[in-house]
JSON list of C-alpha atoms in Angstrom, two decimals:
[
{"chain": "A", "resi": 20, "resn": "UNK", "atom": "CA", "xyz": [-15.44, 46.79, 7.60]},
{"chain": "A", "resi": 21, "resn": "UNK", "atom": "CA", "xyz": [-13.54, 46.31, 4.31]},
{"chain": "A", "resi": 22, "resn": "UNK", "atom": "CA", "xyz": [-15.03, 45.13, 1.28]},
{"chain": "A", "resi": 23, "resn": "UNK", "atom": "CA", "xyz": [-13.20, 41.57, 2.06]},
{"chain": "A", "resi": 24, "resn": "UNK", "atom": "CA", "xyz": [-14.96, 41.30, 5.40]},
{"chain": "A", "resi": 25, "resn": "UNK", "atom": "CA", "xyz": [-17.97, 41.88, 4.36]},
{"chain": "A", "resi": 26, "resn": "UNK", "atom": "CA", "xyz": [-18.76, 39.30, 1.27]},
{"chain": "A", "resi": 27, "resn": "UNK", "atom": "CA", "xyz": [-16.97, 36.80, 3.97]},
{"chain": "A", "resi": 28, "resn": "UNK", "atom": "CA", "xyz": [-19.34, 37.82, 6.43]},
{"chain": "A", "resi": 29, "resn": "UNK", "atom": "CA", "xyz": [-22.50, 37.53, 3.22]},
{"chain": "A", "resi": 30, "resn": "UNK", "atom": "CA", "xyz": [-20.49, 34.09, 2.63]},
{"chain": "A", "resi": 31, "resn": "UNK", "atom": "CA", "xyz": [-20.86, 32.66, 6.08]},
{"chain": "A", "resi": 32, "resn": "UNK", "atom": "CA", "xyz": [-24.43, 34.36, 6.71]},
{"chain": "A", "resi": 33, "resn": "UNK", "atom": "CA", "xyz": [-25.73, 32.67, 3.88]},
{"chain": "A", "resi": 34, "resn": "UNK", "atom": "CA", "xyz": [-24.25, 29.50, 4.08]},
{"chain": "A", "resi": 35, "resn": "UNK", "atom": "CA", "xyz": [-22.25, 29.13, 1.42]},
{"chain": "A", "resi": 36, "resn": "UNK", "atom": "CA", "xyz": [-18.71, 29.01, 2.70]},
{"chain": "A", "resi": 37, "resn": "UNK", "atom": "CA", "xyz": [-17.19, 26.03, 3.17]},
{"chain": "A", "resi": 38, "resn": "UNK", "atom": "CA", "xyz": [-15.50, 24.69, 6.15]},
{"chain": "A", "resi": 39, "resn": "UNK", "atom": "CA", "xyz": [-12.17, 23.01, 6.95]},
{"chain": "A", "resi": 40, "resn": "UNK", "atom": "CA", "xyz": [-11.32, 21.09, 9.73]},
{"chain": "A", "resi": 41, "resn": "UNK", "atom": "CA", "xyz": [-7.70, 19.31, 10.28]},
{"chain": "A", "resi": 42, "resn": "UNK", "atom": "CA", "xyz": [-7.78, 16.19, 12.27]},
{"chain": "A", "resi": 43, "resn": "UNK", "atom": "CA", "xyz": [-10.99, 13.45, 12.24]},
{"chain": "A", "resi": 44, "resn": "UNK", "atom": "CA", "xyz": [-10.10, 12.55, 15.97]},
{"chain": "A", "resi": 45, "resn": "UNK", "atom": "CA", "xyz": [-12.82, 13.13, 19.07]},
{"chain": "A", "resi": 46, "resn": "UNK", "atom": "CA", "xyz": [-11.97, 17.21, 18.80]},
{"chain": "A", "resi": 47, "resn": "UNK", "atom": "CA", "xyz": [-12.52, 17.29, 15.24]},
{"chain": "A", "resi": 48, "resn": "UNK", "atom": "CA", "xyz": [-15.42, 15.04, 14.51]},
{"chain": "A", "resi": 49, "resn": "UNK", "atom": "CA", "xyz": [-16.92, 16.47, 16.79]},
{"chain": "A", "resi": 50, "resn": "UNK", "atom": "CA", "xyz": [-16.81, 20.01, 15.44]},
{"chain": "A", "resi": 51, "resn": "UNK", "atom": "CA", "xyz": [-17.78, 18.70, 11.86]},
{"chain": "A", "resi": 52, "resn": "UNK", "atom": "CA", "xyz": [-20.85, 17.77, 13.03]},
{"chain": "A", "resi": 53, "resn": "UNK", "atom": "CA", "xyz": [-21.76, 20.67, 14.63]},
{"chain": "A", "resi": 54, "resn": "UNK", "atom": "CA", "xyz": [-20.92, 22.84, 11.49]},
{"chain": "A", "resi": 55, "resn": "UNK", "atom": "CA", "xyz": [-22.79, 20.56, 9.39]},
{"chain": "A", "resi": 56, "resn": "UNK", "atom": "CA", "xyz": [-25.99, 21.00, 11.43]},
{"chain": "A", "resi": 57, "resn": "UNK", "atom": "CA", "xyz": [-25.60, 24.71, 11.04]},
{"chain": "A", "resi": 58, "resn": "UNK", "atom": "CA", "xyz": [-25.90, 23.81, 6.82]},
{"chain": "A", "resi": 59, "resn": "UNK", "atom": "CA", "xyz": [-22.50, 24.23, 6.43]},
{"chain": "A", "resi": 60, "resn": "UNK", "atom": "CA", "xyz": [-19.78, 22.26, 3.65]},
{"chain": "A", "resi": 61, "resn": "UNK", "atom": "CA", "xyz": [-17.30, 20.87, 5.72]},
{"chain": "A", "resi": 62, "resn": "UNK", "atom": "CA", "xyz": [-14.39, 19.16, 4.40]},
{"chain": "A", "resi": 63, "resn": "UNK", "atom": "CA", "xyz": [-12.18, 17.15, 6.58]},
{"chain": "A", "resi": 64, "resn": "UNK", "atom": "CA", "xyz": [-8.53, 16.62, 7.10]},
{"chain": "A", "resi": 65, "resn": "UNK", "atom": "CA", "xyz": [-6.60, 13.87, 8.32]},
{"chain": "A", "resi": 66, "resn": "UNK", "atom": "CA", "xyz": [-3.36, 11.91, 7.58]},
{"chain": "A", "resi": 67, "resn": "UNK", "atom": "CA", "xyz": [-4.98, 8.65, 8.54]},
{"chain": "A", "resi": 68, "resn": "UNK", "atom": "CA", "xyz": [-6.13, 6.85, 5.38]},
{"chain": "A", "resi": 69, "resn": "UNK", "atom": "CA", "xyz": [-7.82, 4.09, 7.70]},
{"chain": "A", "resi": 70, "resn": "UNK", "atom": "CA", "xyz": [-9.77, 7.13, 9.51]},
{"chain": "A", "resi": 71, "resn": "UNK", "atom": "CA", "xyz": [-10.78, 8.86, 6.19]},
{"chain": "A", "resi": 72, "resn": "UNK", "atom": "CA", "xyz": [-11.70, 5.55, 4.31]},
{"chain": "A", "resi": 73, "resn": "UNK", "atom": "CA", "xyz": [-14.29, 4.46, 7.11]},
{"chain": "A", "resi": 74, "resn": "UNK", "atom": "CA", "xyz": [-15.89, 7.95, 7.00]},
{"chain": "A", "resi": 75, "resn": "UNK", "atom": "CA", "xyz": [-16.09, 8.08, 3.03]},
{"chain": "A", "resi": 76, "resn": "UNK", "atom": "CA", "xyz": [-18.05, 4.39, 3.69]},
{"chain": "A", "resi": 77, "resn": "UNK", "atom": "CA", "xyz": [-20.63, 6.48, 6.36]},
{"chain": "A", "resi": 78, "resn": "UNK", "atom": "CA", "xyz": [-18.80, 4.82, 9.06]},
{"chain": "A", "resi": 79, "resn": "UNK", "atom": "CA", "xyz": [-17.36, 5.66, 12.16]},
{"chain": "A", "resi": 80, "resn": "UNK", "atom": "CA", "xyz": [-14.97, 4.87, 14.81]},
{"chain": "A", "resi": 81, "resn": "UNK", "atom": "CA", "xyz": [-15.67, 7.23, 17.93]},
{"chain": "A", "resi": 82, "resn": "UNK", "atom": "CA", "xyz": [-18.25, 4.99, 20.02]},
{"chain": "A", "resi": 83, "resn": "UNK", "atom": "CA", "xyz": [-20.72, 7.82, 21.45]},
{"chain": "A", "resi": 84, "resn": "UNK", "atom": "CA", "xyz": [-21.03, 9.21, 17.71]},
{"chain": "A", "resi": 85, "resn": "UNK", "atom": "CA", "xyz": [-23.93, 6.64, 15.88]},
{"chain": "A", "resi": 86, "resn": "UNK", "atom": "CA", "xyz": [-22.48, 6.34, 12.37]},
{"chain": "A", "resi": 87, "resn": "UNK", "atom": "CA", "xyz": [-26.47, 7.40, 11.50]},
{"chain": "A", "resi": 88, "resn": "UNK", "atom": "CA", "xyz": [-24.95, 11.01, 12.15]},
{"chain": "A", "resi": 89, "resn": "UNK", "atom": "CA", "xyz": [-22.39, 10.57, 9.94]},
{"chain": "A", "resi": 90, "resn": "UNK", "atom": "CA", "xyz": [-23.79, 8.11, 6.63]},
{"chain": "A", "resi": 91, "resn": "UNK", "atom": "CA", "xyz": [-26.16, 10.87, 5.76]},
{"chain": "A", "resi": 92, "resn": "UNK", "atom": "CA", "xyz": [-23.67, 13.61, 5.25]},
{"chain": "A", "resi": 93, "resn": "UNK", "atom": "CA", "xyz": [-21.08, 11.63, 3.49]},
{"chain": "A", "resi": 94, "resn": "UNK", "atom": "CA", "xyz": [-23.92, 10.86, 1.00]},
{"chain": "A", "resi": 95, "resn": "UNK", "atom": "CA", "xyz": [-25.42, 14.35, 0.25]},
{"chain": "A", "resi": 96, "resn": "UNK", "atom": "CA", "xyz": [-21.27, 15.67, 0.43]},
{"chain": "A", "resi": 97, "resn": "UNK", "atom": "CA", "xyz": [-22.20, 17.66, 2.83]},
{"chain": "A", "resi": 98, "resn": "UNK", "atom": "CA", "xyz": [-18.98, 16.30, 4.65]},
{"chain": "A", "resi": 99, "resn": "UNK", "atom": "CA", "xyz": [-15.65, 14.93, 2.94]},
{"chain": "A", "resi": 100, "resn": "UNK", "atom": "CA", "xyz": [-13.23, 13.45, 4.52]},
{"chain": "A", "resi": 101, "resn": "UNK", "atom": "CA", "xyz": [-9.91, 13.35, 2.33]},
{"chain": "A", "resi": 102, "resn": "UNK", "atom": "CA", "xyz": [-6.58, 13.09, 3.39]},
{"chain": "A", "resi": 103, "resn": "UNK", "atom": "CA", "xyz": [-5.73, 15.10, 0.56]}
]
């Protein structure tokens, strides 16, 4: 394992990487959450400004998601949505 691999690996073991994710859709929502219950910084990509706007608010726009899920993450920035 190079030297590379390995303080990834420390990174990821210990929680202290942070993770991307393109598209805010039902794939990619999705996914945020489940890295964000592992502890994990996730920030989230998407071109739509109407998407990344209701997110930044704690809400949410995919119906079997409760914005509860979402509100609390936005808050701590444990999850930021940016179309940046």
């Amino acid at each position: 394992m190079t030297k590379l691999n390995a303080q990834l690996e420390r990174l990821i073991d210990a929680r202290e990487s942070v993770i991307g994710i393109i598209g805010l859709g039902y794939v990619g929502l999705p996914i945020v959450l489940a890295f964000t219950e592992k502890n994990f910084r996730v920030v989230g990509f998407d071109v739509d400004q109407n998407k990344v706007d209701k997110l930044c608010r704690g809400e949410n726009y995919i119906r079997h998601i409760p914005s509860e899920k979402v509100d609390p993450l936005i808050e701590t920035k444990q999850f930021q949505p940016t179309t940046d």
